[in-house]
PDB file of C-alpha atoms in Angstrom:
ATOM      1  CA  MET A  31      62.676 -45.082  38.532  1.00 41.00           C
ATOM      2  CA  ARG A  32      63.150 -41.561  37.230  1.00 42.00           C
ATOM      3  CA  ALA A  33      62.032 -40.659  33.714  1.00 42.00           C
ATOM      4  CA  LEU A  34      64.672 -38.996  31.576  1.00 38.00           C
ATOM      5  CA  ILE A  35      63.246 -36.010  29.745  1.00 38.00           C
ATOM      6  CA  VAL A  36      65.285 -34.638  26.865  1.00 38.00           C
ATOM      7  CA  PHE A  37      64.450 -31.232  25.456  1.00 35.00           C
ATOM      8  CA  SER A  38      65.350 -30.669  21.800  1.00 35.00           C
ATOM      9  CA  PRO A  39      66.587 -27.113  21.218  1.00 34.00           C
ATOM     10  CA  VAL A  40      64.510 -25.194  18.725  1.00 31.00           C
ATOM     11  CA  ILE A  41      65.667 -21.914  17.250  1.00 27.00           C
ATOM     12  CA  LEU A  42      62.797 -19.783  16.041  1.00 29.00           C
ATOM     13  CA  PHE A  43      63.806 -17.424  13.254  1.00 32.00           C
ATOM     14  CA  ILE A  44      61.527 -14.398  13.133  1.00 32.00           C
ATOM     15  CA  LEU A  45      62.461 -13.188   9.678  1.00 38.00           C
ATOM     16  CA  PHE A  46      60.695 -10.827   7.376  1.00 44.00           C
ATOM     17  CA  GLY A  47      58.775 -12.984   4.914  1.00 54.00           C
ATOM     18  CA  CYS A  48      60.438 -16.357   5.322  1.00 55.00           C
ATOM     19  CA  SER A  49      59.142 -19.882   5.930  1.00 56.00           C
ATOM     20  CA  SER A  50      60.760 -23.316   6.145  1.00 53.00           C
ATOM     21  CA  THR A  51      59.782 -26.257   3.975  1.00 48.00           C
ATOM     22  CA  ASP A  52      59.986 -29.999   4.548  1.00 49.00           C
ATOM     23  CA  ASN A  53      63.255 -30.425   2.625  1.00 58.00           C
ATOM     24  CA  ASP A  54      65.163 -27.966   4.841  1.00 72.00           C
ATOM     25  CA  SER A  55      64.950 -25.198   2.257  1.00 80.00           C
ATOM     26  CA  THR A  56      63.565 -21.801   3.174  1.00 85.00           C
ATOM     27  CA  THR A  57      61.344 -19.505   1.161  1.00 89.00           C
ATOM     28  CA  TYR A  58      62.026 -15.794   1.508  1.00 90.00           C
ATOM     29  CA  SER A  59      59.802 -13.011   0.263  1.00 90.00           C
ATOM     30  CA  GLY A  60      60.321  -9.388  -0.692  1.00 91.00           C
ATOM     31  CA  THR A  61      58.565  -6.583  -2.523  1.00 91.00           C
ATOM     32  CA  VAL A  62      59.494  -5.419  -6.021  1.00 91.00           C
ATOM     33  CA  GLU A  63      60.762  -1.855  -5.953  1.00 88.00           C
ATOM     34  CA  GLY A  64      61.579   0.588  -8.719  1.00 85.00           C
ATOM     35  CA  HIS A  65      64.892   2.432  -8.602  1.00 85.00           C
ATOM     36  CA  LYS A  66      64.573   5.744  -6.747  1.00 87.00           C
ATOM     37  CA  GLN A  67      66.525   8.663  -8.209  1.00 91.00           C
ATOM     38  CA  PHE A  68      66.933  11.844  -6.181  1.00 94.00           C
ATOM     39  CA  ILE A  69      66.826  15.248  -7.861  1.00 94.00           C
ATOM     40  CA  GLN A  70      69.062  17.878  -6.301  1.00 91.00           C
ATOM     41  CA  ALA A  71      69.586  21.589  -6.658  1.00 88.00           C
ATOM     42  CA  GLU A  72      72.868  22.674  -8.241  1.00 85.00           C
ATOM     43  CA  THR A  73      72.578  26.210  -6.917  1.00 82.00           C
ATOM     44  CA  THR A  74      71.135  27.854  -3.799  1.00 86.00           C
ATOM     45  CA  ALA A  75      67.937  29.826  -4.451  1.00 88.00           C
ATOM     46  CA  LEU A  76      64.296  30.131  -3.475  1.00 91.00           C
ATOM     47  CA  VAL A  77      61.833  27.779  -5.156  1.00 93.00           C
ATOM     48  CA  ASP A  78      59.754  29.888  -7.528  1.00 92.00           C
ATOM     49  CA  SER A  79      57.368  27.185  -8.801  1.00 92.00           C
ATOM     50  CA  ILE A  80      56.775  23.436  -8.599  1.00 94.00           C
ATOM     51  CA  ASP A  81      55.402  21.995 -11.819  1.00 92.00           C
ATOM     52  CA  ILE A  82      54.580  18.426 -10.714  1.00 92.00           C
ATOM     53  CA  ASP A  83      52.697  16.541  -7.990  1.00 92.00           C
ATOM     54  CA  GLU A  84      53.513  13.384  -6.081  1.00 92.00           C
ATOM     55  CA  GLY A  85      52.399  10.305  -8.025  1.00 89.00           C
ATOM     56  CA  GLU A  86      52.520  12.112 -11.370  1.00 92.00           C
ATOM     57  CA  HIS A  87      54.206  10.420 -14.328  1.00 92.00           C
ATOM     58  CA  VAL A  88      56.865  12.470 -16.118  1.00 94.00           C
ATOM     59  CA  SER A  89      58.899  12.089 -19.288  1.00 93.00           C
ATOM     60  CA  LYS A  90      62.554  12.899 -19.784  1.00 93.00           C
ATOM     61  CA  ASN A  91      63.198  16.690 -19.890  1.00 92.00           C
ATOM     62  CA  ASP A  92      59.791  17.544 -18.391  1.00 94.00           C
ATOM     63  CA  SER A  93      60.008  20.607 -16.131  1.00 93.00           C
ATOM     64  CA  LEU A  94      59.945  19.641 -12.444  1.00 94.00           C
ATOM     65  CA  LEU A  95      60.469  22.947 -10.666  1.00 93.00           C
ATOM     66  CA  THR A  96      61.959  26.388 -11.195  1.00 92.00           C
ATOM     67  CA  LEU A  97      64.208  28.318  -8.850  1.00 91.00           C
ATOM     68  CA  ASP A  98      63.931  32.071  -8.392  1.00 89.00           C
ATOM     69  CA  MET A  99      66.222  33.785 -10.930  1.00 84.00           C
ATOM     70  CA  GLU A 100      65.783  37.459  -9.998  1.00 85.00           C
ATOM     71  CA  LYS A 101      69.208  37.867  -8.380  1.00 84.00           C
ATOM     72  CA  LEU A 102      70.784  35.695 -11.052  1.00 83.00           C
ATOM     73  CA  ASN A 103      69.364  37.871 -13.832  1.00 87.00           C
ATOM     74  CA  LEU A 104      70.963  40.913 -12.188  1.00 90.00           C
ATOM     75  CA  LYS A 105      74.331  39.127 -12.061  1.00 90.00           C
ATOM     76  CA  ILE A 106      74.008  38.211 -15.743  1.00 90.00           C
ATOM     77  CA  ALA A 107      73.230  41.825 -16.626  1.00 92.00           C
ATOM     78  CA  GLU A 108      76.307  42.961 -14.687  1.00 92.00           C
ATOM     79  CA  ALA A 109      78.444  40.334 -16.450  1.00 91.00           C
ATOM     80  CA  LYS A 110      77.283  41.537 -19.877  1.00 92.00           C
ATOM     81  CA  TYR A 111      78.071  45.118 -18.922  1.00 91.00           C
ATOM     82  CA  ALA A 112      81.536  43.987 -17.793  1.00 91.00           C
ATOM     83  CA  ILE A 113      82.068  42.445 -21.240  1.00 92.00           C
ATOM     84  CA  GLU A 114      81.178  45.744 -22.902  1.00 90.00           C
ATOM     85  CA  ILE A 115      83.672  47.615 -20.713  1.00 91.00           C
ATOM     86  CA  ALA A 116      86.403  45.031 -21.359  1.00 89.00           C
ATOM     87  CA  GLU A 117      85.856  45.197 -25.113  1.00 90.00           C
ATOM     88  CA  ALA A 118      85.977  49.031 -25.014  1.00 91.00           C
ATOM     89  CA  GLU A 119      89.282  48.865 -23.137  1.00 89.00           C
ATOM     90  CA  LYS A 120      90.533  46.339 -25.680  1.00 89.00           C
ATOM     91  CA  THR A 121      89.785  48.804 -28.474  1.00 90.00           C
ATOM     92  CA  GLU A 122      91.759  51.495 -26.665  1.00 88.00           C
ATOM     93  CA  ALA A 123      94.661  49.103 -26.102  1.00 86.00           C
ATOM     94  CA  GLU A 124      94.742  48.151 -29.771  1.00 87.00           C
ATOM     95  CA  ALA A 125      94.753  51.851 -30.694  1.00 87.00           C
ATOM     96  CA  SER A 126      97.779  52.414 -28.441  1.00 85.00           C
ATOM     97  CA  GLY A 127      99.708  49.725 -30.267  1.00 84.00           C
ATOM     98  CA  ARG A 128     101.261  48.481 -27.005  1.00 87.00           C
ATOM     99  CA  GLU A 129     101.384  44.714 -27.096  1.00 87.00           C
ATOM    100  CA  GLU A 130     101.325  44.198 -23.340  1.00 87.00           C
ATOM    101  CA  LEU A 131      98.162  46.318 -22.982  1.00 88.00           C
ATOM    102  CA  ILE A 132      96.519  44.418 -25.838  1.00 88.00           C
ATOM    103  CA  GLN A 133      97.273  41.069 -24.189  1.00 90.00           C
ATOM    104  CA  GLN A 134      95.882  42.287 -20.867  1.00 90.00           C
ATOM    105  CA  ALA A 135      92.748  43.572 -22.591  1.00 88.00           C
ATOM    106  CA  ASN A 136      92.239  40.302 -24.470  1.00 90.00           C
ATOM    107  CA  GLU A 137      92.512  38.361 -21.208  1.00 91.00           C
ATOM    108  CA  ALA A 138      90.028  40.699 -19.511  1.00 90.00           C
ATOM    109  CA  VAL A 139      87.486  40.156 -22.316  1.00 91.00           C
ATOM    110  CA  LYS A 140      88.007  36.406 -22.123  1.00 93.00           C
ATOM    111  CA  GLN A 141      87.455  36.294 -18.357  1.00 92.00           C
ATOM    112  CA  ALA A 142      84.369  38.504 -18.566  1.00 91.00           C
ATOM    113  CA  LYS A 143      82.812  36.243 -21.198  1.00 93.00           C
ATOM    114  CA  ILE A 144      83.572  33.108 -19.168  1.00 92.00           C
ATOM    115  CA  LYS A 145      81.815  34.609 -16.141  1.00 91.00           C
ATOM    116  CA  GLU A 146      78.746  35.471 -18.249  1.00 91.00           C
ATOM    117  CA  GLU A 147      78.651  31.946 -19.710  1.00 91.00           C
ATOM    118  CA  LEU A 148      78.828  30.362 -16.262  1.00 90.00           C
ATOM    119  CA  LEU A 149      76.004  32.538 -14.991  1.00 88.00           C
ATOM    120  CA  SER A 150      73.886  31.713 -18.050  1.00 88.00           C
ATOM    121  CA  LEU A 151      74.510  28.007 -17.444  1.00 84.00           C
ATOM    122  CA  GLU A 152      73.462  28.464 -13.819  1.00 82.00           C
ATOM    123  CA  LYS A 153      70.264  30.158 -15.026  1.00 85.00           C
ATOM    124  CA  GLU A 154      69.555  27.243 -17.345  1.00 83.00           C
ATOM    125  CA  ARG A 155      69.973  24.821 -14.453  1.00 81.00           C
ATOM    126  CA  SER A 156      67.525  26.847 -12.380  1.00 85.00           C
ATOM    127  CA  ASN A 157      64.789  25.255 -14.462  1.00 89.00           C
ATOM    128  CA  ILE A 158      65.189  21.719 -13.124  1.00 92.00           C
ATOM    129  CA  LYS A 159      64.059  19.039 -15.580  1.00 92.00           C
ATOM    130  CA  SER A 160      63.524  15.327 -15.240  1.00 93.00           C
ATOM    131  CA  PRO A 161      66.566  13.275 -16.311  1.00 92.00           C
ATOM    132  CA  ILE A 162      64.433  10.150 -16.836  1.00 91.00           C
ATOM    133  CA  ARG A 163      60.956   8.859 -17.558  1.00 91.00           C
ATOM    134  CA  GLY A 164      59.289   7.801 -14.325  1.00 90.00           C
ATOM    135  CA  ARG A 165      56.854   8.582 -11.532  1.00 90.00           C
ATOM    136  CA  ILE A 166      57.243  11.289  -8.893  1.00 93.00           C
ATOM    137  CA  GLN A 167      57.608   9.551  -5.540  1.00 91.00           C
ATOM    138  CA  ASP A 168      58.209  12.365  -3.044  1.00 92.00           C
ATOM    139  CA  VAL A 169      58.471  16.151  -3.133  1.00 94.00           C
ATOM    140  CA  TYR A 170      60.541  17.398  -0.215  1.00 94.00           C
ATOM    141  CA  ILE A 171      60.256  21.144  -0.684  1.00 93.00           C
ATOM    142  CA  SER A 172      57.523  23.750  -1.194  1.00 93.00           C
ATOM    143  CA  GLU A 173      57.236  26.934  -3.232  1.00 92.00           C
ATOM    144  CA  GLY A 174      58.945  29.840  -1.496  1.00 91.00           C
ATOM    145  CA  GLU A 175      61.358  27.619   0.456  1.00 93.00           C
ATOM    146  CA  LEU A 176      65.116  27.932   0.094  1.00 93.00           C
ATOM    147  CA  ALA A 177      66.698  25.125  -1.932  1.00 91.00           C
ATOM    148  CA  ASN A 178      70.346  24.619  -1.010  1.00 91.00           C
ATOM    149  CA  ALA A 179      72.905  23.318  -3.502  1.00 88.00           C
ATOM    150  CA  GLY A 180      73.147  19.540  -3.183  1.00 90.00           C
ATOM    151  CA  GLU A 181      69.857  19.241  -1.296  1.00 91.00           C
ATOM    152  CA  ASN A 182      67.341  16.566  -2.346  1.00 94.00           C
ATOM    153  CA  LEU A 183      64.295  18.338  -3.762  1.00 94.00           C
ATOM    154  CA  LEU A 184      62.269  15.356  -4.952  1.00 95.00           C
ATOM    155  CA  SER A 185      62.584  11.712  -5.944  1.00 94.00           C
ATOM    156  CA  ILE A 186      61.535   9.836  -9.083  1.00 94.00           C
ATOM    157  CA  ILE A 187      60.903   6.119  -9.415  1.00 90.00           C
ATOM    158  CA  ASP A 188      62.553   4.707 -12.534  1.00 88.00           C
ATOM    159  CA  PRO A 189      60.410   1.711 -13.630  1.00 80.00           C
ATOM    160  CA  SER A 190      63.101   0.432 -16.010  1.00 83.00           C
ATOM    161  CA  ILE A 191      65.326  -0.543 -13.069  1.00 88.00           C
ATOM    162  CA  LYS A 192      63.651  -2.979 -10.677  1.00 90.00           C
ATOM    163  CA  GLU A 193      64.986  -4.876  -7.723  1.00 92.00           C
ATOM    164  CA  VAL A 194      63.834  -6.803  -4.694  1.00 92.00           C
ATOM    165  CA  ILE A 195      65.521  -7.030  -1.297  1.00 91.00           C
ATOM    166  CA  VAL A 196      65.131 -10.209   0.735  1.00 91.00           C
ATOM    167  CA  TYR A 197      66.550 -10.821   4.191  1.00 91.00           C
ATOM    168  CA  ILE A 198      68.015 -14.302   4.450  1.00 89.00           C
ATOM    169  CA  ALA A 199      69.165 -16.261   7.473  1.00 88.00           C
ATOM    170  CA  GLU A 200      72.863 -16.616   8.171  1.00 85.00           C
ATOM    171  CA  LYS A 201      72.613 -20.373   7.542  1.00 86.00           C
ATOM    172  CA  ASP A 202      71.640 -19.729   3.894  1.00 88.00           C
ATOM    173  CA  LEU A 203      74.283 -17.112   3.150  1.00 87.00           C
ATOM    174  CA  ASN A 204      76.643 -19.666   1.582  1.00 88.00           C
ATOM    175  CA  LYS A 205      74.018 -20.516  -1.040  1.00 90.00           C
ATOM    176  CA  LEU A 206      74.368 -17.173  -2.819  1.00 90.00           C
ATOM    177  CA  GLU A 207      77.153 -15.237  -4.487  1.00 90.00           C
ATOM    178  CA  HIS A 208      77.436 -11.988  -6.437  1.00 91.00           C
ATOM    179  CA  ASN A 209      75.975 -12.101  -9.998  1.00 91.00           C
ATOM    180  CA  GLN A 210      74.393 -15.496  -9.327  1.00 92.00           C
ATOM    181  CA  SER A 211      71.070 -16.157 -11.087  1.00 93.00           C
ATOM    182  CA  VAL A 212      68.141 -17.027  -8.831  1.00 93.00           C
ATOM    183  CA  GLU A 213      64.596 -18.134  -9.551  1.00 93.00           C
ATOM    184  CA  LEU A 214      61.627 -16.170  -8.266  1.00 94.00           C
ATOM    185  CA  THR A 215      57.889 -16.811  -8.116  1.00 93.00           C
ATOM    186  CA  THR A 216      54.897 -14.585  -7.439  1.00 93.00           C
ATOM    187  CA  ASN A 217      51.242 -15.061  -6.610  1.00 92.00           C
ATOM    188  CA  ALA A 218      50.291 -13.040  -9.672  1.00 90.00           C
ATOM    189  CA  TYR A 219      51.671 -15.707 -12.038  1.00 91.00           C
ATOM    190  CA  LEU A 220      51.436 -19.059 -10.273  1.00 88.00           C
ATOM    191  CA  ASP A 221      52.474 -21.031 -13.363  1.00 89.00           C
ATOM    192  CA  LYS A 222      55.601 -18.962 -14.141  1.00 93.00           C
ATOM    193  CA  THR A 223      59.141 -18.744 -12.807  1.00 93.00           C
ATOM    194  CA  PHE A 224      61.175 -15.567 -13.140  1.00 93.00           C
ATOM    195  CA  THR A 225      64.919 -15.020 -13.099  1.00 93.00           C
ATOM    196  CA  GLY A 226      66.855 -12.416 -11.178  1.00 93.00           C
ATOM    197  CA  LYS A 227      70.539 -11.741 -10.590  1.00 94.00           C
ATOM    198  CA  VAL A 228      72.134 -11.165  -7.186  1.00 95.00           C
ATOM    199  CA  LYS A 229      73.231  -7.538  -7.307  1.00 92.00           C
ATOM    200  CA  ASN A 230      74.493  -7.050  -3.770  1.00 91.00           C
ATOM    201  CA  ILE A 231      75.064  -9.089  -0.628  1.00 91.00           C
ATOM    202  CA  ALA A 232      75.231  -7.135   2.619  1.00 90.00           C
ATOM    203  CA  THR A 233      78.655  -7.301   4.254  1.00 86.00           C
ATOM    204  CA  GLU A 234      77.186  -6.989   7.732  1.00 84.00           C
ATOM    205  CA  ALA A 235      74.338  -8.851   9.396  1.00 80.00           C
ATOM    206  CA  GLN A 236      71.221  -7.256  10.756  1.00 78.00           C
ATOM    207  CA  PHE A 237      69.249  -8.602  13.666  1.00 67.00           C
ATOM    208  CA  THR A 238      65.541  -9.308  13.981  1.00 58.00           C
ATOM    209  CA  PRO A 239      64.252  -7.881  16.220  1.00 47.00           C
ATOM    210  CA  ASN A 240      66.523  -4.838  16.338  1.00 52.00           C
ATOM    211  CA  ASN A 241      66.683  -4.779  20.148  1.00 47.00           C
ATOM    212  CA  ILE A 242      68.858  -7.819  20.980  1.00 43.00           C
ATOM    213  CA  GLN A 243      68.878  -8.654  24.701  1.00 45.00           C
ATOM    214  CA  THR A 244      69.608 -12.371  24.990  1.00 44.00           C
ATOM    215  CA  LYS A 245      72.238 -14.703  23.582  1.00 45.00           C
ATOM    216  CA  GLU A 246      69.557 -16.771  21.835  1.00 50.00           C
ATOM    217  CA  GLU A 247      68.288 -13.767  19.915  1.00 50.00           C
ATOM    218  CA  THR A 248      71.707 -13.197  18.352  1.00 48.00           C
ATOM    219  CA  ALA A 249      71.030 -16.339  16.289  1.00 53.00           C
ATOM    220  CA  LYS A 250      68.467 -14.365  14.329  1.00 69.00           C
ATOM    221  CA  ARG A 251      71.057 -12.789  12.077  1.00 78.00           C
ATOM    222  CA  VAL A 252      69.825 -11.835   8.617  1.00 87.00           C
ATOM    223  CA  PHE A 253      71.635 -10.470   5.579  1.00 89.00           C
ATOM    224  CA  ALA A 254      70.055  -8.130   3.038  1.00 91.00           C
ATOM    225  CA  ILE A 255      70.291  -9.546  -0.490  1.00 92.00           C
ATOM    226  CA  THR A 256      69.485  -7.239  -3.417  1.00 93.00           C
ATOM    227  CA  ILE A 257      68.268  -9.013  -6.556  1.00 94.00           C
ATOM    228  CA  ASP A 258      68.085  -7.232  -9.914  1.00 93.00           C
ATOM    229  CA  ILE A 259      64.903  -8.115 -11.835  1.00 93.00           C
ATOM    230  CA  SER A 260      64.938  -5.300 -14.395  1.00 91.00           C
ATOM    231  CA  ALA A 261      64.684  -7.762 -17.303  1.00 91.00           C
ATOM    232  CA  GLU A 262      61.375  -9.208 -16.073  1.00 91.00           C
ATOM    233  CA  ASN A 263      58.713  -6.923 -17.537  1.00 88.00           C
ATOM    234  CA  GLU A 264      55.802  -8.718 -15.863  1.00 91.00           C
ATOM    235  CA  LEU A 265      57.130  -8.046 -12.373  1.00 90.00           C
ATOM    236  CA  LYS A 266      55.836  -4.640 -11.298  1.00 86.00           C
ATOM    237  CA  PRO A 267      56.759  -2.430  -8.323  1.00 84.00           C
ATOM    238  CA  GLY A 268      54.652  -3.409  -5.336  1.00 86.00           C
ATOM    239  CA  MET A 269      54.400  -7.113  -6.198  1.00 89.00           C
ATOM    240  CA  THR A 270      55.508  -9.727  -3.670  1.00 92.00           C
ATOM    241  CA  VAL A 271      58.001 -12.274  -4.963  1.00 93.00           C
ATOM    242  CA  TYR A 272      59.466 -15.401  -3.387  1.00 93.00           C
ATOM    243  CA  VAL A 273      62.950 -16.923  -3.453  1.00 90.00           C
ATOM    244  CA  GLU A 274      63.552 -20.482  -2.236  1.00 88.00           C
ATOM    245  CA  LEU A 275      67.007 -21.342  -0.900  1.00 86.00           C
TER     246      LEU A 275
END
């Protein structure tokens, strides 16, 4: 008589920080992160000085770095000289009594002053200041390097905005929705439960591992869920938190 052997299929989810419990729920973990804000150059110029170091705490309006203003100062000087010439020509036009010449001269003075104001504003922006209170995360440029307009020069972590990203299995995706409140726990406070709000749910799945070669591995779909925990003061960047679904 032949023995009938039945193999039960088992799908092994290899997820970042997740574990199953006896009641078919799953606990997912993630790390608290502060909001990263990138500081960019608004004009193209050489970096004259960097006034901060990575890891340093800064307050709002603290100087971060200064761009070279030598060429800009020359342009401002030229713009001021152009204003003087335009005003002299305006005086001559007014002396002639010809209305059309006066209007042209007035417009020339106006345009010259606008150019000088724009250049002065550009000079002011060459001293790049911190828009927030936070901690310097990364500095991407060095003194003497060329900073291009729109280029990221450094990043600041804003501790007032905190979030955690957890990667949940496809089977648990229907348990969450946007703006839903979720409970979190952490090893630092074993007797406390914290509350977060679902800020974003990824619209596309990721796979773990990234190199999918077999049909079975495609079952390891995970979705990135971003949870806002800014209101929880005791949760600090770097802490591990857990969400049970």
